[in-house]
Structures are given as structure tokens and as C-alpha cells.
Amino acid sequence: MEHLKDLASNERYWLMLAVTHILLADGGVEDTEKTYLKALIKTIFSEDIKVVFSEISELFRSKKLPSLEKIQVPDLENVIFMLDVLARSVFVNGKKPESQTSKYFEAGKALGIHIGTLSYRLSLEAEKFRVDRKLEQVRKDIKEDRQRTMPVN
């Protein structure tokens, strides 16, 4: 998240709203999604964090999707970073709901990114998510194997 410090204040605010837009898409927010967004907000905003939390909490309570305006981000690295955060947000709860995917595309288009690039980036995030799940299963299998084969003292 090193690029967060490079984002302009309007870019930080837009990114926070875009992530909220994605997370609220399926009508509710799970604990893992709340934790993710809370960590993101704490990282993005150093000042006025109570105001931001209050605004997000109200959106969660009302289940109202924030509107997303188009945004011009002049720095290419910031655009890439913001897209990475948006793609990651789709998989926060361990699923990829169609409603959240749809909102990811809306946010990406508001960021000025072509649909083909958005699709490709999301497919890469899906592959990363799949690999991480498989690696977690391998870790679990190794742990179980070790428990079965380790001598009991």
C-alpha cells in the first residue's frame, strides 16, 4: 500500500467510495469486508478519520450505494494502484458475487479504464485468489501429515 501516500485527497476519497460501492453491491456487508474497509480507511486517511468512518457507517446502515463520479487521475502509478485495490475488493469475502463484479466494472470505467483491461485485471485477481486458496490447502495438508508422522514423546 505504499502508493496510498501518493494519492491526492480527492483520489483517496474517491477510492474509499468506490470500494464501499463494490462491497455494498450485494446488499450487505460481511465482517471480513468491514475489516478490510476499516483497514483501508485507516491507511488512506490520517486526519478526519472519524468523519470518514461516520460517512461509511451511514452508508452501511442505509445499504445505500454511494454514487461514483468520473475521476481524472494524472499519475499512471496511482491509477494502477487504485485498480489493484478495486480488484482486490471484489474478493475480500472469499467470493466473487456478480453484483460486486458489476460495481467493480462501474468503478473501473469511472476511473477511465477500458473494459478489456478491467476484465483482464479481474481475471488475474481471481487467479491469485484461487492460488492462495490452493496454497492454504497445501499448508493444511502438510500440517496434518506432520501431525500423523511426528513421533509422540
Short mmCIF file of C-alpha atoms in Angstrom, two decimals:
data_model
loop_
_atom_site.label_atom_id
_atom_site.label_comp_id
_atom_site.label_asym_id
_atom_site.label_seq_id
_atom_site.Cartn_x
_atom_site.Cartn_y
_atom_site.Cartn_z
CA MET A 1 0.00 0.00 0.00
CA GLU A 2 2.96 2.27 -0.48
CA HIS A 3 1.16 4.21 -3.23
CA LEU A 4 -1.52 5.42 -0.83
CA LYS A 5 0.69 8.25 0.33
CA ASP A 6 0.96 9.43 -3.29
CA LEU A 7 -2.78 9.74 -3.83
CA ALA A 8 -4.31 13.21 -3.82
CA SER A 9 -7.07 13.78 -1.26
CA ASN A 10 -9.81 13.62 -3.93
CA GLU A 11 -8.32 10.33 -5.20
CA ARG A 12 -8.28 8.87 -1.67
CA TYR A 13 -11.90 9.87 -1.10
CA TRP A 14 -12.99 8.51 -4.49
CA LEU A 15 -11.18 5.20 -3.83
CA MET A 16 -12.86 4.82 -0.44
CA LEU A 17 -16.28 5.45 -2.02
CA ALA A 18 -15.52 3.07 -4.91
CA VAL A 19 -14.57 0.25 -2.54
CA THR A 20 -17.71 0.90 -0.48
CA HIS A 21 -19.70 0.88 -3.74
CA ILE A 22 -18.32 -2.58 -4.55
CA LEU A 23 -18.76 -4.02 -1.05
CA LEU A 24 -22.35 -2.84 -0.69
CA ALA A 25 -23.35 -4.16 -4.11
CA ASP A 26 -24.80 -7.43 -2.83
CA GLY A 27 -27.00 -5.67 -0.28
CA GLY A 28 -24.99 -6.30 2.87
CA VAL A 29 -21.51 -6.15 4.23
CA GLU A 30 -19.85 -9.12 5.90
CA ASP A 31 -17.40 -8.80 8.79
CA THR A 32 -14.40 -9.55 6.56
CA GLU A 33 -15.47 -6.76 4.23
CA LYS A 34 -15.90 -4.32 7.13
CA THR A 35 -12.45 -5.22 8.46
CA TYR A 36 -10.91 -4.73 5.01
CA LEU A 37 -12.55 -1.35 4.51
CA LYS A 38 -11.69 -0.19 8.03
CA ALA A 39 -8.01 -1.06 7.46
CA LEU A 40 -8.08 0.68 4.09
CA ILE A 41 -9.63 3.82 5.57
CA LYS A 42 -7.10 3.90 8.41
CA THR A 43 -4.33 3.63 5.84
CA ILE A 44 -5.78 6.16 3.41
CA PHE A 45 -6.84 8.86 5.86
CA SER A 46 -4.62 10.11 8.62
CA GLU A 47 -6.83 13.09 9.52
CA ASP A 48 -10.59 13.38 9.88
CA ILE A 49 -10.86 9.61 10.16
CA LYS A 50 -13.93 9.87 12.44
CA VAL A 51 -15.79 11.83 9.75
CA VAL A 52 -14.93 9.20 7.14
CA PHE A 53 -15.96 6.32 9.44
CA SER A 54 -19.20 8.11 10.19
CA GLU A 55 -19.98 8.55 6.49
CA ILE A 56 -19.18 4.90 5.71
CA SER A 57 -21.16 3.67 8.71
CA GLU A 58 -24.19 5.59 7.49
CA LEU A 59 -23.82 4.03 4.03
CA PHE A 60 -23.61 0.57 5.64
CA ARG A 61 -26.68 1.22 7.80
CA SER A 62 -28.76 2.54 4.92
CA LYS A 63 -27.27 0.00 2.47
CA LYS A 64 -27.15 2.91 0.06
CA LEU A 65 -24.57 2.70 -2.69
CA PRO A 66 -22.51 5.86 -2.97
CA SER A 67 -22.57 7.47 -6.38
CA LEU A 68 -19.31 7.42 -8.27
CA GLU A 69 -18.30 10.35 -10.38
CA LYS A 70 -15.71 10.00 -13.12
CA ILE A 71 -12.27 10.88 -11.86
CA GLN A 72 -9.16 12.02 -13.68
CA VAL A 73 -6.01 10.63 -12.08
CA PRO A 74 -2.97 12.07 -13.80
CA ASP A 75 -0.37 9.72 -12.28
CA LEU A 76 -0.34 6.32 -14.04
CA GLU A 77 1.04 4.52 -10.97
CA ASN A 78 -1.85 5.85 -8.90
CA VAL A 79 -4.36 4.59 -11.48
CA ILE A 80 -2.78 1.14 -11.42
CA PHE A 81 -2.72 1.10 -7.64
CA MET A 82 -6.36 2.19 -7.43
CA LEU A 83 -7.35 -0.53 -9.91
CA ASP A 84 -5.49 -3.11 -7.81
CA VAL A 85 -7.44 -2.06 -4.72
CA LEU A 86 -10.73 -2.22 -6.63
CA ALA A 87 -9.98 -5.71 -7.98
CA ARG A 88 -8.92 -6.95 -4.53
CA SER A 89 -12.16 -5.58 -3.07
CA VAL A 90 -14.27 -7.97 -5.16
CA PHE A 91 -12.70 -10.99 -3.43
CA VAL A 92 -12.50 -9.71 0.16
CA ASN A 93 -15.19 -12.04 1.45
CA GLY A 94 -13.81 -15.10 -0.33
CA LYS A 95 -16.41 -14.97 -3.08
CA LYS A 96 -16.95 -13.09 -6.31
CA PRO A 97 -20.60 -12.07 -6.36
CA GLU A 98 -21.92 -10.92 -9.72
CA SER A 99 -23.26 -7.73 -8.13
CA GLN A 100 -19.82 -6.80 -6.79
CA THR A 101 -18.19 -7.63 -10.10
CA SER A 102 -20.65 -5.33 -11.84
CA LYS A 103 -19.82 -2.49 -9.44
CA TYR A 104 -16.09 -3.14 -9.98
CA PHE A 105 -16.63 -2.53 -13.70
CA GLU A 106 -18.61 0.64 -12.97
CA ALA A 107 -15.83 1.95 -10.74
CA GLY A 108 -13.15 0.99 -13.26
CA LYS A 109 -14.95 2.78 -16.07
CA ALA A 110 -15.32 5.87 -13.84
CA LEU A 111 -11.55 5.66 -13.38
CA GLY A 112 -11.24 5.77 -17.16
CA ILE A 113 -10.11 2.20 -17.76
CA HIS A 114 -11.17 0.20 -20.83
CA ILE A 115 -13.48 -2.80 -20.24
CA GLY A 116 -10.94 -5.26 -21.67
CA THR A 117 -8.28 -4.12 -19.22
CA LEU A 118 -10.78 -4.30 -16.36
CA SER A 119 -11.72 -7.86 -17.34
CA TYR A 120 -8.11 -8.94 -17.58
CA ARG A 121 -7.19 -7.38 -14.22
CA LEU A 122 -10.14 -9.05 -12.53
CA SER A 123 -9.23 -12.43 -14.04
CA LEU A 124 -5.70 -12.02 -12.66
CA GLU A 125 -7.11 -11.29 -9.21
CA ALA A 126 -9.35 -14.37 -9.50
CA GLU A 127 -6.33 -16.50 -10.36
CA LYS A 128 -4.38 -15.05 -7.43
CA PHE A 129 -7.32 -15.81 -5.15
CA ARG A 130 -7.52 -19.38 -6.49
CA VAL A 131 -3.78 -19.93 -5.99
CA ASP A 132 -3.92 -18.53 -2.44
CA ARG A 133 -6.77 -20.94 -1.59
CA LYS A 134 -4.80 -23.88 -3.00
CA LEU A 135 -1.68 -22.87 -1.07
CA GLU A 136 -3.72 -22.68 2.12
CA GLN A 137 -4.94 -26.24 1.45
CA VAL A 138 -1.35 -27.40 0.90
CA ARG A 139 -0.36 -25.82 4.24
CA LYS A 140 -3.24 -27.61 5.94
CA ASP A 141 -2.28 -30.93 4.32
CA ILE A 142 1.36 -30.55 5.37
CA LYS A 143 0.31 -29.75 8.94
CA GLU A 144 -1.94 -32.83 9.05
CA ASP A 145 0.80 -35.01 7.52
CA ARG A 146 3.29 -33.82 10.11
CA GLN A 147 0.85 -34.48 12.95
CA ARG A 148 0.36 -38.05 11.71
CA THR A 149 4.04 -38.78 11.17
CA MET A 150 5.69 -36.94 14.07
CA PRO A 151 6.58 -39.21 16.97
CA VAL A 152 4.72 -38.54 20.19
CA ASN A 153 7.07 -38.01 23.15
#
